[in-house]
Coordinates of C-alpha atoms in Angstrom, one line a residue:
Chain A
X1 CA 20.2 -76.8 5.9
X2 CA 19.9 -74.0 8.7
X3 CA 16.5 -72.2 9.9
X4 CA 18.3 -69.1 7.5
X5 CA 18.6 -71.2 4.8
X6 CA 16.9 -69.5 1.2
X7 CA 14.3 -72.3 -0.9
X8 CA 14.5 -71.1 -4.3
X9 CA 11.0 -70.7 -6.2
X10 CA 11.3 -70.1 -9.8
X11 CA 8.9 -67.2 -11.0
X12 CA 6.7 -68.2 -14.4
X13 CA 6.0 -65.0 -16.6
X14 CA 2.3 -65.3 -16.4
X15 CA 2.3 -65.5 -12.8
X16 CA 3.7 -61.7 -12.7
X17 CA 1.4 -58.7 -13.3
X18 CA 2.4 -55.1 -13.2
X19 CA 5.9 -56.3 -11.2
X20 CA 3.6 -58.3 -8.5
X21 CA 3.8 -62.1 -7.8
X22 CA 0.8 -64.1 -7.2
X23 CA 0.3 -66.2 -4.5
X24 CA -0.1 -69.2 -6.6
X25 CA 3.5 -69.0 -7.1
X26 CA 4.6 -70.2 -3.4
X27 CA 2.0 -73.2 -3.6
X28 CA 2.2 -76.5 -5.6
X29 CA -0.2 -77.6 -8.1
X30 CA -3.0 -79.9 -8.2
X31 CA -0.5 -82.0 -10.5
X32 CA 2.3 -81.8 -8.1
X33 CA 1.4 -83.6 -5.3
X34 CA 1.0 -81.4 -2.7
X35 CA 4.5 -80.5 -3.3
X36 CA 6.1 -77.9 -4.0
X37 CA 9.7 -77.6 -5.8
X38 CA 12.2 -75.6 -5.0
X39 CA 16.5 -75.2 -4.6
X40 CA 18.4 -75.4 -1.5
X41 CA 20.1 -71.6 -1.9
X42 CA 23.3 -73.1 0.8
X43 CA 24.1 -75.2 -2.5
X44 CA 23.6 -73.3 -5.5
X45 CA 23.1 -69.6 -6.2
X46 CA 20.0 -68.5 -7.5
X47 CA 21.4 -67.4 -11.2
X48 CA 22.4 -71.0 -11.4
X49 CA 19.1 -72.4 -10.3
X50 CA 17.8 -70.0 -13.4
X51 CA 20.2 -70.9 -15.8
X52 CA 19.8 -75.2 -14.9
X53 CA 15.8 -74.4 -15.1
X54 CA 15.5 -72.4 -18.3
X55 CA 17.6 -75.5 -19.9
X56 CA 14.8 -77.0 -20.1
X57 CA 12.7 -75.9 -23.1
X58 CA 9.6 -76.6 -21.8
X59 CA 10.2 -74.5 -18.9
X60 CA 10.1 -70.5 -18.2
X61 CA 11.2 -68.2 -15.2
X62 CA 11.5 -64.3 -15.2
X63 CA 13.2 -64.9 -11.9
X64 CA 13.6 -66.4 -8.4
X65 CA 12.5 -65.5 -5.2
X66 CA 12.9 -67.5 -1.8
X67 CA 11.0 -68.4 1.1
X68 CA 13.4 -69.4 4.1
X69 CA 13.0 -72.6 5.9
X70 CA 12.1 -70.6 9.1
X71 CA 9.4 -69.3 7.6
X72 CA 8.0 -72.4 6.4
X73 CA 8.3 -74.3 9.7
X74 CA 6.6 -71.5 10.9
X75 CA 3.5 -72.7 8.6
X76 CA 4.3 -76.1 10.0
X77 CA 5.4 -76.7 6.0
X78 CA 8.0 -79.7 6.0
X79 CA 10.8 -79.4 3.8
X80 CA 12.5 -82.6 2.4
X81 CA 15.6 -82.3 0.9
X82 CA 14.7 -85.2 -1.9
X83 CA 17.7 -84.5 -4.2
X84 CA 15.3 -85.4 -7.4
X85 CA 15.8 -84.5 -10.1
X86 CA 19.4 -82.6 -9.1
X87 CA 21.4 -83.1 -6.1
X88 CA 20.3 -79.3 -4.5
X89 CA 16.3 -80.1 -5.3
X90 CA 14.0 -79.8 -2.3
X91 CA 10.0 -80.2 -1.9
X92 CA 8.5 -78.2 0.6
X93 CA 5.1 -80.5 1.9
X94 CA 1.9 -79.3 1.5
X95 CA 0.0 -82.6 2.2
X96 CA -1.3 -82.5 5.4
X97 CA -3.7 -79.6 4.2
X98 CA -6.5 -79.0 2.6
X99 CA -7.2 -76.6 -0.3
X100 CA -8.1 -73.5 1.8
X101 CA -5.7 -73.6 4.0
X102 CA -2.8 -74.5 1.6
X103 CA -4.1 -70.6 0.0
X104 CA -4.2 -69.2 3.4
X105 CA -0.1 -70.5 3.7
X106 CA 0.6 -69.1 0.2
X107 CA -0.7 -65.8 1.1
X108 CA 1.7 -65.8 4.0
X109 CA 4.5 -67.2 2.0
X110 CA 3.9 -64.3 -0.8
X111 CA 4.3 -61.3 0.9
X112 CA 7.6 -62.7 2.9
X113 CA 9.1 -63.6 -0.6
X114 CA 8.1 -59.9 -1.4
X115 CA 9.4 -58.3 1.6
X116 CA 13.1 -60.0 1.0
X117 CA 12.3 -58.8 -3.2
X118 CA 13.8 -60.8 -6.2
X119 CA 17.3 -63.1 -5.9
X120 CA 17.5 -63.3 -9.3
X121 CA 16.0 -61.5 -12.2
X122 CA 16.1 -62.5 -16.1
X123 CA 17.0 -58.9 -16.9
X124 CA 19.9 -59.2 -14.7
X125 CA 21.3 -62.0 -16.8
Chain B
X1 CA -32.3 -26.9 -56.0
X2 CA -32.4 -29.9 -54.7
X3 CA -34.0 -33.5 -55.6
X4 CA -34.5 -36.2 -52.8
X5 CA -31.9 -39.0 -53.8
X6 CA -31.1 -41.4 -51.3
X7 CA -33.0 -43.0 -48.0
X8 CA -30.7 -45.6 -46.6
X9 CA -31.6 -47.1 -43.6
X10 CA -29.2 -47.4 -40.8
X11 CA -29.7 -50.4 -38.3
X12 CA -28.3 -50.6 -35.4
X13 CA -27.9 -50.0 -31.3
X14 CA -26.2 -46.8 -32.5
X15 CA -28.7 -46.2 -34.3
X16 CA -31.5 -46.5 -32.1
X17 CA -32.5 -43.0 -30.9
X18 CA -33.3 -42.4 -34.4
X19 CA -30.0 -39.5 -34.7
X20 CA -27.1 -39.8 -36.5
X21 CA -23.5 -40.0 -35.1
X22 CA -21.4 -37.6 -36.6
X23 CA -18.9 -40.2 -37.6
X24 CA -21.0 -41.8 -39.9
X25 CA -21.2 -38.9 -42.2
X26 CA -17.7 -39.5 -43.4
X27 CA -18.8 -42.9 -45.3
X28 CA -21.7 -40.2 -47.2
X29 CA -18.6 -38.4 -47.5
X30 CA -17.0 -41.1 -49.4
X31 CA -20.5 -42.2 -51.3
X32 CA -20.6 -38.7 -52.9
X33 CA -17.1 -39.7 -54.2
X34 CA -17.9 -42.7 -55.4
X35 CA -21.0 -41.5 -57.2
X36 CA -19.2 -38.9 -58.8
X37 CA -16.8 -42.1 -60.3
X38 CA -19.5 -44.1 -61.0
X39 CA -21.4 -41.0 -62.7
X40 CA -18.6 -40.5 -64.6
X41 CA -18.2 -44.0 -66.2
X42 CA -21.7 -44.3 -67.1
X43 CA -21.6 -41.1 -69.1
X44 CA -18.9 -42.3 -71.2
X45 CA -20.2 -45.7 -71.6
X46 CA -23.7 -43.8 -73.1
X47 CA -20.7 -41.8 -75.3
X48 CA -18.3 -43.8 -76.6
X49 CA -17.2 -41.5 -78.8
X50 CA -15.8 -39.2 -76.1
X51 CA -12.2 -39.3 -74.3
X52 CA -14.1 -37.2 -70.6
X53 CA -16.3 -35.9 -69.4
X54 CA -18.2 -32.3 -70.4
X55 CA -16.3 -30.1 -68.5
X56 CA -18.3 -29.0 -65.8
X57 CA -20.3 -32.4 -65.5
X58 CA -20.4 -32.3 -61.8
X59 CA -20.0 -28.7 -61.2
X60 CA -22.9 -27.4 -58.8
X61 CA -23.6 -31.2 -57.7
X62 CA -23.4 -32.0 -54.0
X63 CA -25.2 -34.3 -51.9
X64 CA -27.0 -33.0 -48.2
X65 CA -28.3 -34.2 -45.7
X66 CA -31.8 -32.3 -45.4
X67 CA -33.5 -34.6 -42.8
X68 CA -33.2 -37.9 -40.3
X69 CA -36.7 -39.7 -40.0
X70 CA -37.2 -42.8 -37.7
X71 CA -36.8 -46.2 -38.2
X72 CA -34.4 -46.6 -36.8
X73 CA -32.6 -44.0 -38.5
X74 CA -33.1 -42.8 -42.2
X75 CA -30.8 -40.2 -43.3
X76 CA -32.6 -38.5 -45.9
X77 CA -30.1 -37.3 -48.5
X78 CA -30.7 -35.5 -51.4
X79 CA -28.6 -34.2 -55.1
X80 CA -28.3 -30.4 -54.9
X81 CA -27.6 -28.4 -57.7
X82 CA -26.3 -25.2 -58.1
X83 CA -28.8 -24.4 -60.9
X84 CA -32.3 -24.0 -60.6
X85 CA -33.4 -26.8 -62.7
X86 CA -31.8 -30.2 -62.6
X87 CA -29.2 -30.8 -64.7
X88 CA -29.8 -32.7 -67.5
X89 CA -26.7 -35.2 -66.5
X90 CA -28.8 -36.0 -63.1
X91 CA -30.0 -39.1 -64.6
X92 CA -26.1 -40.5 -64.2
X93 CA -26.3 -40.1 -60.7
X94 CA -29.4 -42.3 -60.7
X95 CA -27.6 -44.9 -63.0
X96 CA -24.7 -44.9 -60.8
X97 CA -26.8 -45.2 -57.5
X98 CA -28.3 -48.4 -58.9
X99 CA -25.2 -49.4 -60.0
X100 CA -23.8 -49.1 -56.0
X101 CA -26.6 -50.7 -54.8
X102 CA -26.5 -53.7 -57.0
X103 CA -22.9 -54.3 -56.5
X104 CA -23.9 -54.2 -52.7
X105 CA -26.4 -56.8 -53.6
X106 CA -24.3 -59.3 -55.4
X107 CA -21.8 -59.1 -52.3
X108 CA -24.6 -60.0 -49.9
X109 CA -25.8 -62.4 -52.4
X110 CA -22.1 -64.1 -53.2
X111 CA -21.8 -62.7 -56.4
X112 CA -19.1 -61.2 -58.3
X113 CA -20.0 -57.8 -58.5
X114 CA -20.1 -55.6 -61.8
X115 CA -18.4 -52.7 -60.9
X116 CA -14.9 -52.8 -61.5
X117 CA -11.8 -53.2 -59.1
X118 CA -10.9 -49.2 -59.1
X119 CA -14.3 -48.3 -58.2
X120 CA -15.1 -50.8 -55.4
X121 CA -11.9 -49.9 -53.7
X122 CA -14.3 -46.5 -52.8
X123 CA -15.8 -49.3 -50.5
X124 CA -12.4 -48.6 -48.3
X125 CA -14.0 -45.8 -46.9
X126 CA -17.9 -46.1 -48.0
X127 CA -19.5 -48.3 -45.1
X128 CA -15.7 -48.2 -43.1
X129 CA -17.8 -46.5 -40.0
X130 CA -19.9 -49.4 -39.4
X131 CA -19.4 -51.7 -36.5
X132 CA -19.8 -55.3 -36.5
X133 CA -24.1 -55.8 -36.1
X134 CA -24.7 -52.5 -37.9
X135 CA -26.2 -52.4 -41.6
X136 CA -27.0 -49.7 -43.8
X137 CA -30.0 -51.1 -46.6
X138 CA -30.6 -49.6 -49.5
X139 CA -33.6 -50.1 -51.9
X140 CA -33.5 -51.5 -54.9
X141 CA -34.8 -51.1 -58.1
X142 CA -36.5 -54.2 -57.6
X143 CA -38.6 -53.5 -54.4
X144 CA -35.7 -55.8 -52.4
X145 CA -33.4 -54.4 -50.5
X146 CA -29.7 -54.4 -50.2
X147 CA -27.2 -54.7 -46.8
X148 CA -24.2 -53.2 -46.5
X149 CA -22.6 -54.6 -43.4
X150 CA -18.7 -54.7 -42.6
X151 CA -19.2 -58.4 -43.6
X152 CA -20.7 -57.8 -47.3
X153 CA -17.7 -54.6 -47.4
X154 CA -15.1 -57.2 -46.8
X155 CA -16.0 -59.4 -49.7
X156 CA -16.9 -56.2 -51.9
X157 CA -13.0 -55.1 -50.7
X158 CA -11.7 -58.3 -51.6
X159 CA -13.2 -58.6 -55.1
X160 CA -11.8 -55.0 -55.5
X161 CA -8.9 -57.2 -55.9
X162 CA -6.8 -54.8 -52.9
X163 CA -3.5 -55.8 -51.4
X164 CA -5.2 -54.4 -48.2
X165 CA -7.7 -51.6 -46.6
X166 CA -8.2 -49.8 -43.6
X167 CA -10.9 -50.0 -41.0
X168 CA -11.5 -48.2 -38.1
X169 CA -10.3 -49.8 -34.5
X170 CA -8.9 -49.3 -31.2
X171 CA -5.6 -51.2 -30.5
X172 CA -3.9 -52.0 -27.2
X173 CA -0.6 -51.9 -26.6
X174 CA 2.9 -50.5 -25.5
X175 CA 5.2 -47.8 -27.1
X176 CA 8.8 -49.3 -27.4
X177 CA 9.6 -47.0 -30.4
X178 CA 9.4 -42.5 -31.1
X179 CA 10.7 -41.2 -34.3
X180 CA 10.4 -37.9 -33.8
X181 CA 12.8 -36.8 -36.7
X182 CA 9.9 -39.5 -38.9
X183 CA 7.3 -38.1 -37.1
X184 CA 5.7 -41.7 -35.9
X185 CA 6.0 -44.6 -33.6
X186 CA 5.4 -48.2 -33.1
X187 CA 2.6 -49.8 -31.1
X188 CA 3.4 -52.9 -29.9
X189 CA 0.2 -55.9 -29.5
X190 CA -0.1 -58.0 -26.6
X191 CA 0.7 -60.2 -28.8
X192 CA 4.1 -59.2 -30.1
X193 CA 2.7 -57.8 -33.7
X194 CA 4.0 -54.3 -33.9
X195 CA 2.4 -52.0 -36.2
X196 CA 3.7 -47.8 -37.4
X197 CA 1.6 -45.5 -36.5
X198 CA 1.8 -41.4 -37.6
X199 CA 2.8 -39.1 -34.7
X200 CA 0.6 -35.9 -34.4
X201 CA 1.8 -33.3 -32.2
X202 CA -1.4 -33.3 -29.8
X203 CA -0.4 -37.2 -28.8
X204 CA 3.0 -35.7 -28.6
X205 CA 3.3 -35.8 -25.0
X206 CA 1.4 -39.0 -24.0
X207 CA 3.1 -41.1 -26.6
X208 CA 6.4 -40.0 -25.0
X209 CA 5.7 -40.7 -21.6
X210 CA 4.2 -43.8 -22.5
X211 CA 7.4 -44.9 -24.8
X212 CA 9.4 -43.4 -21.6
X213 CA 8.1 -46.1 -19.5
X214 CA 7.8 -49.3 -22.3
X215 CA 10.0 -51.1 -19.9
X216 CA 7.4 -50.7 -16.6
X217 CA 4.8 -52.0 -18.8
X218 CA 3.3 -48.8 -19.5
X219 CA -0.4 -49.5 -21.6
X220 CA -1.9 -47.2 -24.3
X221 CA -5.4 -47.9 -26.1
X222 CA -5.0 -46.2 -29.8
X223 CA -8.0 -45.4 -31.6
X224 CA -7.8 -45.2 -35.3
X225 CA -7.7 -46.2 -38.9
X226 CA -5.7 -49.7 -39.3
X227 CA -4.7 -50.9 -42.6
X228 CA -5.2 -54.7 -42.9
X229 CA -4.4 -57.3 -45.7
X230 CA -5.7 -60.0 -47.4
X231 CA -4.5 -62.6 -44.6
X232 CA -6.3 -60.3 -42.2
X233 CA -3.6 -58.8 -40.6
X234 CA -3.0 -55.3 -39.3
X235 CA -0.2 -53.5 -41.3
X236 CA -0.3 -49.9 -39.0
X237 CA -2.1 -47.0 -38.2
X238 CA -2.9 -44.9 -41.6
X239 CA -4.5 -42.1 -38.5
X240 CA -4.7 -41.6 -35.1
X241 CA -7.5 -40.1 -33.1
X242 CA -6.8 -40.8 -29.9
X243 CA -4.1 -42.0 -27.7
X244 CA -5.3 -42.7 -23.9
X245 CA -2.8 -44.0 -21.2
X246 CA -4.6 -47.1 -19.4
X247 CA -4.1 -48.0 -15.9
X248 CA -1.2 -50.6 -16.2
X249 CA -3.9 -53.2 -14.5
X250 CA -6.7 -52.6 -16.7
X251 CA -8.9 -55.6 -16.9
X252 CA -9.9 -56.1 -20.3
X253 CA -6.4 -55.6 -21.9
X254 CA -4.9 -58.4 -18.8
X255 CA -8.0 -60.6 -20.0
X256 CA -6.8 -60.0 -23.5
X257 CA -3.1 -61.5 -22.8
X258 CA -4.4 -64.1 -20.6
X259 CA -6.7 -65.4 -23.9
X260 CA -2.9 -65.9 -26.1
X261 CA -2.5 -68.8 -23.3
X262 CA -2.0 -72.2 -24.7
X263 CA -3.0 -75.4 -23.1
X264 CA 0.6 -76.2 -21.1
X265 CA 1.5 -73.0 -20.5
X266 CA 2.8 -73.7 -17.5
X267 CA 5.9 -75.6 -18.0
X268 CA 3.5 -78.2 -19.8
X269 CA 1.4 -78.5 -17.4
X270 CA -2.4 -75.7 -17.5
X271 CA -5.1 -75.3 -19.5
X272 CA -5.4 -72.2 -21.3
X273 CA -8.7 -70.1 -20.5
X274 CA -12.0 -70.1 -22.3
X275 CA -11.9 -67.1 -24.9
X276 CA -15.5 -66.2 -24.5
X277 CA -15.3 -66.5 -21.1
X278 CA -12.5 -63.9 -20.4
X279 CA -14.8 -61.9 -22.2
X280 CA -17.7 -62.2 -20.3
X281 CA -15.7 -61.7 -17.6
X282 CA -14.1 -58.7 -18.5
X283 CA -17.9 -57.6 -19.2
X284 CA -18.9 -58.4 -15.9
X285 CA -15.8 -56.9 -14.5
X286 CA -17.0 -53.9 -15.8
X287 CA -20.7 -53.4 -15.1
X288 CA -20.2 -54.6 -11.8
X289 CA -16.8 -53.9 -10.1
X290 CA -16.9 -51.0 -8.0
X291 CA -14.9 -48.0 -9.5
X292 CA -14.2 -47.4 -6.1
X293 CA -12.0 -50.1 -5.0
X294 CA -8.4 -50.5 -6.4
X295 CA -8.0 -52.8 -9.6
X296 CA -7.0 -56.7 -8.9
X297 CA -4.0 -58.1 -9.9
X298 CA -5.2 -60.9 -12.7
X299 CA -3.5 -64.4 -12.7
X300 CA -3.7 -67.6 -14.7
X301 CA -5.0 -70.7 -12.6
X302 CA -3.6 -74.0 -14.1
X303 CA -7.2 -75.4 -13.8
X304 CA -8.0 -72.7 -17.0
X305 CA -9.7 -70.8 -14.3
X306 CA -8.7 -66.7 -13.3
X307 CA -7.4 -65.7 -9.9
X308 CA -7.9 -61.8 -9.1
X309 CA -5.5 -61.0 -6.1
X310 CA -5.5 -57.5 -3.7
X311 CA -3.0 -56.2 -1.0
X312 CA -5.2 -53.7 1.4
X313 CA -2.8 -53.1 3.9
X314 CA -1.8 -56.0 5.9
X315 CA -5.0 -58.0 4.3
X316 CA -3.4 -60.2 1.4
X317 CA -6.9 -61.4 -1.0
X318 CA -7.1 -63.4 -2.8
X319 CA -10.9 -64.5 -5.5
X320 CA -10.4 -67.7 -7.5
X321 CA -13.0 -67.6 -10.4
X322 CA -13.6 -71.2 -11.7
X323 CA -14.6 -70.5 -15.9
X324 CA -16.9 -70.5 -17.3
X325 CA -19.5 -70.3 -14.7
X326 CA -18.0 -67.7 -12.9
X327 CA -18.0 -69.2 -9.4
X328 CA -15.2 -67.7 -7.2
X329 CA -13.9 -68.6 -4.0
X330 CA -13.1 -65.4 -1.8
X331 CA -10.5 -65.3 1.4
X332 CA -8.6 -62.8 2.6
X333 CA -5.7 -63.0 5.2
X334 CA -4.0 -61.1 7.3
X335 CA -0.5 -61.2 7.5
X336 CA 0.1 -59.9 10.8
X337 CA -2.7 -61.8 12.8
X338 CA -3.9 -65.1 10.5
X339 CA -7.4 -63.5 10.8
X340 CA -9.5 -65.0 7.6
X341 CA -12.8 -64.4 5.8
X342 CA -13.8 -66.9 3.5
X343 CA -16.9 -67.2 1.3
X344 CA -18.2 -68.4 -2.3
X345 CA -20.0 -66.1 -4.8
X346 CA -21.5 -66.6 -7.5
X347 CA -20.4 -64.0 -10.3
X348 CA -22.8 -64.6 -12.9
X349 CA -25.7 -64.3 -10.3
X350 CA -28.5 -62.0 -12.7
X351 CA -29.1 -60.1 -9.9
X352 CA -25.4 -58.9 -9.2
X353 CA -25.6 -60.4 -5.4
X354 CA -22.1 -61.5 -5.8
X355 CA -20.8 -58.5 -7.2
X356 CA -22.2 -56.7 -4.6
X357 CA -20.7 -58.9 -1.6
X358 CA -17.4 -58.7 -3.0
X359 CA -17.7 -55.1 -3.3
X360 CA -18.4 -54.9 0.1
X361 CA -15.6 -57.2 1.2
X362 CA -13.2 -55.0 -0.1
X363 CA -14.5 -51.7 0.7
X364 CA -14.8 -53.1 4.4
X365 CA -11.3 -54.1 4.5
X366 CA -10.1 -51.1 2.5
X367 CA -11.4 -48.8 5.4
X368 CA -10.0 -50.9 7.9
X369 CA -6.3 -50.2 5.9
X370 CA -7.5 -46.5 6.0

């Protein structure tokens, strides 16, 4: 993994309105740990980070869009390369923060993902 | 001449100022109708030996409006005849008004009503304009009264035996279909229900820009007469009034698809909103949001909560409204200089306090994009 490398965040439908992404999207869950999941984009393209997530019933994506490791060191986010549950999984580490300030790193996160636009979108498929 | 016949009383906010709207004059509309069926029975029932009725029967017979008295409104309506004398077949217009009122009265009451099925189906358009808390009473014979309400016309509908009827509504949707050669098009629900609808050439143009851009989400509100069945389902638009393009991040219709959310939406995991809350929400949205400031962006939180989000510039914000006590966390960044403002308000607050601070939040940092 290089500072340029792409983290690949799968976009739920309900957390697009209007063609926007919400913020919530590049933060983890209460259920998650503190972690958020994404794909190292050196090892597989976004498309096939869609098509291996979709596979899974329970699970939905209209797309993917990215944050780079540079710009999550730059939030002093640490991103494990954990290889669970596929070989190319990261988690980028949200545990040493508390709940406003993992928002605060979300915003940030949001409107870089937006600046670089969608990797991958369902229509495209 | 005319003869004072009727003195329903209409109840309801509508109501109030002790007028009439216009649009309730089409369900008299549909009365006078009625009567003239009902009139009509009765007069053969007193002659069985007849096949019709006299020719002329109803000639020179209308109903008018002659007055609107208080409380809260009373439409005074009364049987005009062409003749200078009343007609000697007035009396079946009595009969028949007793026999409306009772069938209204067995409907309240849970009762099979006597008319029969052809002549309660009249009830598809008689009582159609009322909205849901509005009633219109009628005396009876009796001294009691009887309530239509769209509750007591439902169950008169149904025991009219109908495959399905129309009511009046206003629908939300997009346009993913135009048949101009057919003259019609197809509105689409939030939730995936699509239902025909007649094209008229004065929604001509704003049907087709809105069918134009179907695929950037483009939002119409309809208003109408839908035909619904038995199961309670809308069928399609019988007419269309009015077709109005929405602002593709109007509140009330996003609240509306966020209330289809099921507990796990999110990949299992989320708990779907409170119904009643999105709509005090949206109510509250409403009354209180400044029209000033651009529209939120509305979002799902997994906790069944609502997240309203802005971009002002540079400033990314950001309100997390817990449901259904309408607390909401406030902060907004900005992305060039981690500058943040942070603060909690209280939505349902009776005296609009936190309305009014989020107001001013954004305005300030709306002039500061300016």
């Amino acid at each position: 993994m290089t500072p340029d490398t792409l983290l690949l965040r799968q976009i739920h439908p309900s957390f697009i309105q209007d063609g926007r992404v919400t913020s919530q999207a590049f933060r983890p869950t209460p259920k998650d740990e503190f972690l958020l999941s994404v794909d190292d984009g050196d090892r597989v393209t976004a498309e096939a980070s869609w098509q291996r997530f979709i596979a899974n019933p329970a699970c939905k994506s209209v797309g993917v869009q990215a944050l780079s490791h540079t710009e999550c060191t730059a939030q002093a986010l640490t991103v494990i390369e954990d290889g669970n549950p596929h070989p190319e999984h990261c988690s980028v580490d949200f545990t040493a923060f508390d709940k406003k300030a993992i928002e605060k790193k979300s915003k940030l996160l949001r409107a870089q993902a937006e600046t670089r636009g969608w990797l991958f979108r369902e229509a495209m498929a | 001449m005319n003869q004072e016949f009727l003195r329903p009383r209409l109840v309801g906010r509508r109501f109030d100022e002790h007028t009439l709207p216009l649009d309730i004059l089409k369900d008299f509309s549909a009365l006078e109708e009625m009567l003239i069926e009902v009139a009509k029975r009765q007069y053969l029932a007193a002659h069985p030996e007849r096949q019709r009725t006299p020719k002329g029967f109803t000639k020179g017979l209308e109903l008018h409006l002659t007055a609107v008295e208080e409380g809260s409104a009373i439409p005074v309506i009364a049987l005009a005849f062409a003749t200078l004398f009343p007609s000697a077949d007035a009396d079946y217009f009595d009969q028949a008004k007793d026999q409306i009122v009772e069938a209204i009265a067995a409907a309240e009451q849970g009762q099979q009503p006597t008319l029969p099925p052809e002549l309660l189906r009249y009830f598809d358009r008689f009582g159609r304009g009322l909205h849901e808390g509005e009633a219109m009473e009628f005396s009876r014979s009796n001294g009691q009264t009887a309530s239509l309400t769209p509750a007591t016309r439902e169950r008169l509908l149904r025991a009219s035996q109908a495959e399905s009827w129309t009511e009046e509504a206003t629908l939300k949707g997009r346009i993913p279909e135009v048949d101009q050669a057919d003259h019609g098009f197809e509105l689409e629900l939030c939730n995936g229900i699509k239902l025909k609808a007649p094209l008229l050439e004065a929604h001509r143009k704003t049907v087709l820009d809105a069918h134009y851009s179907y695929r950037a989400g483009m939002l119409v509100s309809i208003k109408g007469v839908i035909q619904r069945d038995r199961a309670d389902r809308p069928k399609c638009f019988e007419l269309v009034e009015h077709v109005t393009p929405l602002d593709p991040l109007d509140i009330e219709t996003r609240l509306e698809e966020l209330a289809q959310l099921q507990d796990g939406w999110l990949d299992g995991k989320g708990l779907a909103p409170d119904r009643a809350s999105l709509i005090r929400l949206a109510q509250t949205f409403d009354e209180r949001f400044s029209t000033d400031l651009p529209l939120p962006y509305l979002y799902p939180t997994p906790e069944g909560g609502v997240q309203a989000e802005w971009t002002l510039g540079s400033w990314e914000i950001s309100l997390e409204i817990t449901l259904p006590n309408l607390a909401a966390d406030y902060q907004a960044v900005h992305t060039a200089t981690g500058d943040t403002r942070e603060q909690t308000l209280l939505l349902a607050a009776e005296d609009g306090s936190g309305w009014t601070a989020l107001n001013d939040a954004l305005a300030q940092l709306q002039e500061a994009k300016a």
